[in-house]
Short mmCIF file of C-alpha atoms in Angstrom, two decimals:
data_model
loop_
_atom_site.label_atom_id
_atom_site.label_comp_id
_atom_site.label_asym_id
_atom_site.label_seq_id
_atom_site.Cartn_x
_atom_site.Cartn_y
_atom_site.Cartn_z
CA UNK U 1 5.60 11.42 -9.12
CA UNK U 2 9.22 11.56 -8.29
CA UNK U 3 9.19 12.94 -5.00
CA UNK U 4 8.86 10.18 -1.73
CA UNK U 5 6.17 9.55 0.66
CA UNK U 6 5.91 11.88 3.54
CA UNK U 7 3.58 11.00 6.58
CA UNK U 8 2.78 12.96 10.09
CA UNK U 9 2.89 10.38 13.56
CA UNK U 10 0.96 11.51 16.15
CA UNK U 11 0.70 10.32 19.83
CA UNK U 12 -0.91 7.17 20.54
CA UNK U 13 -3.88 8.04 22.78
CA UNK U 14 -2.50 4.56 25.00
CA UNK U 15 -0.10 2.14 24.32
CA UNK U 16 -1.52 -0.89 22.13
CA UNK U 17 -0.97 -4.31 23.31
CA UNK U 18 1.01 -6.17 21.12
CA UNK U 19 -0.87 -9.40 21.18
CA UNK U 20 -1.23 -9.78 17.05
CA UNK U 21 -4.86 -8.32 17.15
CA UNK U 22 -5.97 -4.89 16.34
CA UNK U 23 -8.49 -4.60 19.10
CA UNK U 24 -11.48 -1.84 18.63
CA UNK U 25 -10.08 1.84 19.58
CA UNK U 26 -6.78 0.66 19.65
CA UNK U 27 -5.11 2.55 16.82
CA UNK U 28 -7.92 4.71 16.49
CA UNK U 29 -5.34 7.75 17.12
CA UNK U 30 -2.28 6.21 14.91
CA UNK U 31 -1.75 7.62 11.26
CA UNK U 32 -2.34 5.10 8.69
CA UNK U 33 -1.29 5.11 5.51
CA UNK U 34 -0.70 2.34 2.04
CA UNK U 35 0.23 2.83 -1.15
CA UNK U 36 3.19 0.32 -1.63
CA UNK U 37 4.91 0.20 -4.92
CA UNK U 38 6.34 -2.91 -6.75
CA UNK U 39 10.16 -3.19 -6.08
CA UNK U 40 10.44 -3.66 -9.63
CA UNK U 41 8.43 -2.25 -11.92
CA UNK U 42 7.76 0.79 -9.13
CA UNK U 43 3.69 -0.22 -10.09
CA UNK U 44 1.39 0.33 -7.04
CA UNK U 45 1.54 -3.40 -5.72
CA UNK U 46 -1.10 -6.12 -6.47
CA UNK U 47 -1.62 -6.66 -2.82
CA UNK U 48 -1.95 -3.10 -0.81
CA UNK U 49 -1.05 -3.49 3.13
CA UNK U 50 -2.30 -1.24 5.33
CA UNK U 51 0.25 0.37 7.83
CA UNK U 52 -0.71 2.35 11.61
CA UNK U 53 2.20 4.25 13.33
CA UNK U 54 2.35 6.29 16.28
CA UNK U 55 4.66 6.95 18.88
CA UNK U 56 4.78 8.41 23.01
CA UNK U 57 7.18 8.96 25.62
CA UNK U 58 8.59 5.88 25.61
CA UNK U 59 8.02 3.46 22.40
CA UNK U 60 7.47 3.49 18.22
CA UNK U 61 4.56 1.75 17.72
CA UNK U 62 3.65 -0.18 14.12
CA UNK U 63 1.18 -2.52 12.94
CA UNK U 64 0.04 -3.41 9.35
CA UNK U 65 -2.64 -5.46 8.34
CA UNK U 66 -1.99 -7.83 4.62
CA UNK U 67 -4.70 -8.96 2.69
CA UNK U 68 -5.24 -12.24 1.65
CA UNK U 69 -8.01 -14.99 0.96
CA UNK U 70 -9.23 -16.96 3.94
CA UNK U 71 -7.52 -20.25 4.20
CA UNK U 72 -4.97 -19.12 2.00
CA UNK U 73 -1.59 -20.77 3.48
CA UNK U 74 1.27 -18.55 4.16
CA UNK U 75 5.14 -19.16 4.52
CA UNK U 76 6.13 -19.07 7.71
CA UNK U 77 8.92 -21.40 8.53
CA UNK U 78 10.60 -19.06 10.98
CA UNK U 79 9.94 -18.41 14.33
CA UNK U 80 12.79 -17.56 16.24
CA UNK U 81 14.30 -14.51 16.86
CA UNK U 82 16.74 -12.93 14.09
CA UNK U 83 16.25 -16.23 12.16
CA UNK U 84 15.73 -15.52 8.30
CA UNK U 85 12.24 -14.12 9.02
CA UNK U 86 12.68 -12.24 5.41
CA UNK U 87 12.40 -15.06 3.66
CA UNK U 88 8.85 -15.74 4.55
CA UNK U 89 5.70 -13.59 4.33
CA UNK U 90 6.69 -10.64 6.01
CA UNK U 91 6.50 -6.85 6.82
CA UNK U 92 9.72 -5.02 7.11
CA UNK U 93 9.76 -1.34 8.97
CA UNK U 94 13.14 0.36 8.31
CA UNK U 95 14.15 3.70 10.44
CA UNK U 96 16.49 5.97 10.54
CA UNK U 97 16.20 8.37 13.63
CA UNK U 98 17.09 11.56 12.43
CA UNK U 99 17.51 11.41 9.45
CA UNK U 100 20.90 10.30 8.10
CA UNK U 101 20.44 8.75 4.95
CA UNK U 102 23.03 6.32 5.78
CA UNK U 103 22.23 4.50 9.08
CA UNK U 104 19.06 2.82 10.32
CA UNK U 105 17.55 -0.08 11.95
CA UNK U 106 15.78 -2.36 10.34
CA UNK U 107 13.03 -4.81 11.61
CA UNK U 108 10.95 -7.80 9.78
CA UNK U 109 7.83 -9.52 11.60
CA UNK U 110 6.35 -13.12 10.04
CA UNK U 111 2.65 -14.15 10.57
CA UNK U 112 3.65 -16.55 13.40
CA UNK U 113 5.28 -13.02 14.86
CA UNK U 114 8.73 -14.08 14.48
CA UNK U 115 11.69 -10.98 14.75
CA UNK U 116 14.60 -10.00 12.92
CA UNK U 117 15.90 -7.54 14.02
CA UNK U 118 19.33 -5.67 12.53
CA UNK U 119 21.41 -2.26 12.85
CA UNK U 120 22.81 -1.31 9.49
CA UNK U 121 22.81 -4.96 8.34
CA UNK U 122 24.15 -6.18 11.61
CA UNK U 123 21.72 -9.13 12.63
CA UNK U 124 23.84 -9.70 15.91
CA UNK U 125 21.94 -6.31 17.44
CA UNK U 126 19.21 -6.52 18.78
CA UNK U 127 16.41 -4.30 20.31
CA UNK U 128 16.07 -6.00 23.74
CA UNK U 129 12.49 -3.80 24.65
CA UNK U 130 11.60 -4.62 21.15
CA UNK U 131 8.11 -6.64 21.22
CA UNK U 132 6.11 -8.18 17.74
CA UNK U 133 3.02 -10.20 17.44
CA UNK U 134 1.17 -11.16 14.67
CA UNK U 135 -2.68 -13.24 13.92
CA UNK U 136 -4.87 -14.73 11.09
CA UNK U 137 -7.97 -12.63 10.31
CA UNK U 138 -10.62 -13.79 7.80
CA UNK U 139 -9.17 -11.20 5.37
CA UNK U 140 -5.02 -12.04 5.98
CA UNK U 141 -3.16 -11.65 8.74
CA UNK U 142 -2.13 -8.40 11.07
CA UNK U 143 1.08 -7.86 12.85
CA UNK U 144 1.92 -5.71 15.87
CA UNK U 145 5.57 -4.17 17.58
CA UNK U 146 6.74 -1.77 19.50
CA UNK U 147 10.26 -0.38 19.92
CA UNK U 148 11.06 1.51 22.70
CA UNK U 149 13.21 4.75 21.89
CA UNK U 150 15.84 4.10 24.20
CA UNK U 151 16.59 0.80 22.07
CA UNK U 152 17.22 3.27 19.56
CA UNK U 153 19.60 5.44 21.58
CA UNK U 154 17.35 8.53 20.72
CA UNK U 155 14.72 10.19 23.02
CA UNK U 156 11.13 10.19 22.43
CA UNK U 157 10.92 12.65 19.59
CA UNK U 158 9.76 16.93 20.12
CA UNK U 159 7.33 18.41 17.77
CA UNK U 160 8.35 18.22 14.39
CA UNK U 161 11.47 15.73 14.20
CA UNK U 162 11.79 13.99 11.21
CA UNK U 163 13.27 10.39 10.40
CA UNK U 164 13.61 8.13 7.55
CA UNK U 165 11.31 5.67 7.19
CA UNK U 166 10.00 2.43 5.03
CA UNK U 167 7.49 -0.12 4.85
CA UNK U 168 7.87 -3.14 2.71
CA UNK U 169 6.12 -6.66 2.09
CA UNK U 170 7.66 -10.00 1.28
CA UNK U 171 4.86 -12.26 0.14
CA UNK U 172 6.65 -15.65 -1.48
CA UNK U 173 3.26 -17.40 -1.51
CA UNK U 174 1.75 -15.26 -3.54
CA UNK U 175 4.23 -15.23 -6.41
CA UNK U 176 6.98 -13.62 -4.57
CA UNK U 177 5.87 -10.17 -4.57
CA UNK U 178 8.02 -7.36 -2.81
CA UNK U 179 6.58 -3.96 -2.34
CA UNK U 180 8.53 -0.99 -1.00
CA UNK U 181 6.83 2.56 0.47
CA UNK U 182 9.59 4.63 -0.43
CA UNK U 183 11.05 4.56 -4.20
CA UNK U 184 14.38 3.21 -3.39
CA UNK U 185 16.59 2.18 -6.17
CA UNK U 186 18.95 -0.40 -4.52
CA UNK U 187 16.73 -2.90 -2.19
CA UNK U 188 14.95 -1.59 0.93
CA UNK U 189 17.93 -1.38 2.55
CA UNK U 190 18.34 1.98 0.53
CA UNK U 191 18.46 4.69 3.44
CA UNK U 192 19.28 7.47 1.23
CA UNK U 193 15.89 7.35 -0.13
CA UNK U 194 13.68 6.63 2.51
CA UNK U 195 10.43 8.04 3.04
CA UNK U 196 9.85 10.75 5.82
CA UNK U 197 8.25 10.87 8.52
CA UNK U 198 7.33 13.94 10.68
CA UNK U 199 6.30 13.49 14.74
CA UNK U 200 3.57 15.86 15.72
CA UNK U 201 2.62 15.97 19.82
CA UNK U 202 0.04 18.87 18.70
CA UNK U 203 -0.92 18.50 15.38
CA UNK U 204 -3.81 16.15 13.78
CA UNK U 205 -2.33 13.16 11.35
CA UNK U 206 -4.17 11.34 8.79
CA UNK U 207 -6.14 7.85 8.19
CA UNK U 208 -6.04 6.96 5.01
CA UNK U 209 -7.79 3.82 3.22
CA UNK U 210 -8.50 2.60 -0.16
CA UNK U 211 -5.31 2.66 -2.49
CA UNK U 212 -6.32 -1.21 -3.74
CA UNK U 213 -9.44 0.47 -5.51
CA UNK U 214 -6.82 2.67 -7.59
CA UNK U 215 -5.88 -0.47 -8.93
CA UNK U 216 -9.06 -1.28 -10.31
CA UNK U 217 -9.19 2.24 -11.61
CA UNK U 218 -12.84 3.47 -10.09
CA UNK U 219 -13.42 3.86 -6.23
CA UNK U 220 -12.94 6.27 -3.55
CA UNK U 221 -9.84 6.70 -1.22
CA UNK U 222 -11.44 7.01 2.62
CA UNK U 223 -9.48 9.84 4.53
CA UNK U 224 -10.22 10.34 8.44
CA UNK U 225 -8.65 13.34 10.25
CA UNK U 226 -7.33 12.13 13.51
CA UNK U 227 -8.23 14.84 15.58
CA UNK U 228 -9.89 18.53 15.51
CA UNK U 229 -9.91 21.39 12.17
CA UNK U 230 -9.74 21.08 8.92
CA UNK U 231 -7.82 19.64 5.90
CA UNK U 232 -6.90 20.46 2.21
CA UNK U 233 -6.82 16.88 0.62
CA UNK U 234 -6.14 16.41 -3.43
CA UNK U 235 -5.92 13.45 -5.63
CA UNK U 236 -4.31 13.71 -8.89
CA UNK U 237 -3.80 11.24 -11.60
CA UNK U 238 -2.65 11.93 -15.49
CA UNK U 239 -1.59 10.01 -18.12
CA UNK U 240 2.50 9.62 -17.41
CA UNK U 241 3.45 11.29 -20.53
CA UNK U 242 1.42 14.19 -19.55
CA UNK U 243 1.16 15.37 -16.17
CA UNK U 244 -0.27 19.13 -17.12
CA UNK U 245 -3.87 16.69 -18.66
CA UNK U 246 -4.70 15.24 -15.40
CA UNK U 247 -7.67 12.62 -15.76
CA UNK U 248 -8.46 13.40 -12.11
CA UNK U 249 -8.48 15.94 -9.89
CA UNK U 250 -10.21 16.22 -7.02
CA UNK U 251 -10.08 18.27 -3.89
CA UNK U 252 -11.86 18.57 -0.73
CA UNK U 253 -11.25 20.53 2.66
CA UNK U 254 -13.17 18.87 5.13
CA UNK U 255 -12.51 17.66 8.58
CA UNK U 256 -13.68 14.41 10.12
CA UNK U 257 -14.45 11.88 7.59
CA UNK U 258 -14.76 12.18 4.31
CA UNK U 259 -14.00 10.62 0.59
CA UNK U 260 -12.07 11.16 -2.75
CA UNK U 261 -13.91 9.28 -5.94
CA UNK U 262 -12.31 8.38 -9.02
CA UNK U 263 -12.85 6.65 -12.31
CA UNK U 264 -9.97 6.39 -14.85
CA UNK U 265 -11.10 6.07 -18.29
CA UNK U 266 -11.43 2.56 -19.62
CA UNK U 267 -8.89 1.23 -22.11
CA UNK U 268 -9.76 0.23 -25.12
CA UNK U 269 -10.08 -3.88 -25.59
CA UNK U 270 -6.48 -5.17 -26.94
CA UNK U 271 -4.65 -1.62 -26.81
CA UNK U 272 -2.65 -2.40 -24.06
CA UNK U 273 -2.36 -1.06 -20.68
CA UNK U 274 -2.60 2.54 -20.22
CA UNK U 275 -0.14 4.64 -17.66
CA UNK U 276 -0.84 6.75 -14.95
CA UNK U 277 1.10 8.58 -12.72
CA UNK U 278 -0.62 10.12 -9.82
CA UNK U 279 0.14 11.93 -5.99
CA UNK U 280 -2.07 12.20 -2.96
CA UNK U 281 -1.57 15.17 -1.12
CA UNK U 282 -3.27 16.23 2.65
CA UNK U 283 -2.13 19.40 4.19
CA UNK U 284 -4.16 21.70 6.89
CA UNK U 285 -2.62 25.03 6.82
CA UNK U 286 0.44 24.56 4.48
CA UNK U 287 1.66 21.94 7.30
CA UNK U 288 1.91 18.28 5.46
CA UNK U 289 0.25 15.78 6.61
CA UNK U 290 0.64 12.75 3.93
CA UNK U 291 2.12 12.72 0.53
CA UNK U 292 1.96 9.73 -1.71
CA UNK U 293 3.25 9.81 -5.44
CA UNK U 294 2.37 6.53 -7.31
CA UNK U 295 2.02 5.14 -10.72
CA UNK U 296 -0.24 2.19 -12.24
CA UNK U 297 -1.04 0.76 -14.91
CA UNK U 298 -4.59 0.41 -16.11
CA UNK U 299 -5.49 -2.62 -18.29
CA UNK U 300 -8.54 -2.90 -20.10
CA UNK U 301 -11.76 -4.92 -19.05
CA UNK U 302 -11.10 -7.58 -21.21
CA UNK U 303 -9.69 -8.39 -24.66
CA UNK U 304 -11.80 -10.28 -27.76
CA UNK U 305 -10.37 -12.15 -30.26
CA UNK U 306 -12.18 -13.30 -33.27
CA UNK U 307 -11.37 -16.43 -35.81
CA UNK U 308 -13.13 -16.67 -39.10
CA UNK U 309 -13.05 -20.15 -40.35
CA UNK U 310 -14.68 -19.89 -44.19
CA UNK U 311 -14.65 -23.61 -44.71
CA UNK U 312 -16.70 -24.25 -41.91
CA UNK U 313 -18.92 -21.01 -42.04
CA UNK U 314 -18.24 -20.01 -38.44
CA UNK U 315 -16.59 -17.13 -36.09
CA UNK U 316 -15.17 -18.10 -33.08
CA UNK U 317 -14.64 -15.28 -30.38
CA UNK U 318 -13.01 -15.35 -27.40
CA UNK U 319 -13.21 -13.42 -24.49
CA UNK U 320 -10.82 -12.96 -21.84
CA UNK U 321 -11.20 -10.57 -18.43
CA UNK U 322 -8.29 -8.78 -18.12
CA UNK U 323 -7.16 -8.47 -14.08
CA UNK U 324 -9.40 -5.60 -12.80
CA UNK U 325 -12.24 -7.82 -13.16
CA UNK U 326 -11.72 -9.34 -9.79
CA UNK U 327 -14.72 -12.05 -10.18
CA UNK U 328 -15.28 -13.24 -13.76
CA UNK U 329 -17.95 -15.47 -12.58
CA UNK U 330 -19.71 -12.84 -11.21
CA UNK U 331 -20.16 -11.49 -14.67
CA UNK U 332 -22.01 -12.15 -17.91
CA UNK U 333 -20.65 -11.06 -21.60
CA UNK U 334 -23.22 -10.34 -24.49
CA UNK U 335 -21.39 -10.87 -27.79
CA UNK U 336 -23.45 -9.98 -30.84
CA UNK U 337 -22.71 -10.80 -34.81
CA UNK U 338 -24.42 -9.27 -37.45
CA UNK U 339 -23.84 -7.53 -41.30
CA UNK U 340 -23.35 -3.91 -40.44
CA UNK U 341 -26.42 -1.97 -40.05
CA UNK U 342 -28.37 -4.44 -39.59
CA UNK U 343 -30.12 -6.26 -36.65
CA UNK U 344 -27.72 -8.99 -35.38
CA UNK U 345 -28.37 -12.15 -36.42
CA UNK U 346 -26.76 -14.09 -33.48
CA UNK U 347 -26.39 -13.03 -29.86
CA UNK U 348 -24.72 -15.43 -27.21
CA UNK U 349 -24.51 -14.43 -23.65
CA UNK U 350 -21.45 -15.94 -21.89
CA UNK U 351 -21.07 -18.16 -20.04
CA UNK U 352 -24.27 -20.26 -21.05
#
């Protein structure tokens, strides 16, 4: 899809403590939302944050939560404030209050909950209300902050303001992956193609969960309608080269909880990767609440090679997962050779 995320912020039911841990209830009310794309390739990211924003009289309020192994050991040489916090694993939230496309704020928080903070690439500004925190978790590592509006020199936003927005992720240790919300074309810093965001005092806003399972190209997306009614939710994924054949399409008006399965068709072993483009759309009456367009590519299981070696009267085959297979030694192969139509007459399982 070429058109950019779009996401409704409600009102936090109370302020969250920034303390670096997502306590029970806490953002139960905020809009949440994923989906990052490879600054790159524009590829839905290896690694999928998860984001939470909401706002009240007073403050913007932001947390994400990154994924990663327990023990695994993340940069984080900074820890003072405005210091190159960037440079190490970090979230960066990017606004721009009303909209400009030219101006906006920018602010990066570390897993020791270091701040940079910067107006329009001026680090010597600073948000003096600003507050960030970050903690481990046995899954990554979570970061809280809140802004206060009058940091911003804007008033707590009325029903239906909308701003620029966008989410991104450093992540040097783990091969120095950046991952952008919006689909800017020249760096985050890339105002005039921010996201959008939409405050609502009135109106429900969406939870939404799951975008690592498109990656492995079967699973469910988990929506949750953050308060009362209905919703009109679709998810839509087609080959790129043909967006009138989608693969999927499902749709569901529900309210409360609910899900949206998928299962892309598997690739065949050694064709190649096969690409989709795809949007997630969740409206209640016409009114938008989230809109995601994305694009992956789907490789196949695995990929077999086979060696014939005449002189010695043997095949040798190898097998390889490919990277949806996200535990190999979880997993047995079967691999059969025989003279066609006939029963085979050798059958390994692998590994031994």
């Amino acid at each position: 899809g070429g058109r950019q995320p779009f996401l409704a912020v409600g009102v936090a039911r109370t302020a969250p403590t920034i303390d670096g841990v997502l306590s029970p209830d806490e953002w139960d009310s905020a809009a949440c939302a994923g989906g990052l794309r490879d600054l790159e390739s524009g590829r839905l990211l290896p690694v999928q944050p998860r984001f939470y924003v909401a706002f009240d009289d007073t403050a913007f309020y932001f947390a994400a939560t990154v994924p990663g192994a327990r023990g695994t050991r993340l940069r984080a040489k900074q820890s003072t404030r405005d210091a190159a916090v960037y440079s190490d694993d970090s979230v960066e939230l990017f606004l721009d209050p009303g909209m400009t496309r030219k101006r906006c704020y920018q602010f990066v928080v570390n897993s020791v909950g270091a701040l940079f903070d910067a107006e329009d690439r001026h680090a010597e500004w600073n948000a003096p209300g600003a507050r960030a925190a970050a903690g481990r978790t046995d899954h990554g590592w979570v970061l809280e902050l809140s802004i206060p509006f009058a940091d911003l020199t804007v008033q707590s936003p009325v029903d239906g303001t909308q701003w620029g927005a966008n989410v991104c992720l450093n992540y040097p240790s783990k091969g120095n992956l950046t991952g952008t919300w919006a689909k800017v074309t020249s760096g985050f810093h890339d105002p005039g193609n921010f996201a959008h965001i939409a405050f609502t005092r009135s109106g429900p806003v969406v939870a939404v969960t799951g975008f690592a399972e498109l990656l492995s190209g079967h699973g469910a997306l988990a929506v949750h309608l953050v308060g009362v009614g209905m919703a009109q939710s679709q998810l839509r994924i087609w080959p790129r080269e043909s967006q009138a054949a989608p693969v999927i399409d499902v749709r569901e008006e529900s309210g409360g909880q609910w899900t949206l399965p998928f299962r892309l068709p598997d690739g065949k072993p050694g064709a190649g990767p096969q690409s989709f483009a795809g949007e997630l759309r969740i409206t209640r009456s016409d009114t938008p609440l989230l809109a995601l367009p994305f694009s992956l590519d789907m490789t196949s299981l695995m990929s077999v090679s086979v060696s014939a070696f005449p002189d010695r009267r043997t095949l040798e085959v190898d097998v390889n997962p490919g990277p949806r297979v996200t535990n190999p030694a979880h997993h047995q192969c079967r691999v059969s050779i025989g003279t066609t139509g006939q029963e085979a007459s050798k059958t390994v399982e692998l590994p031994e």
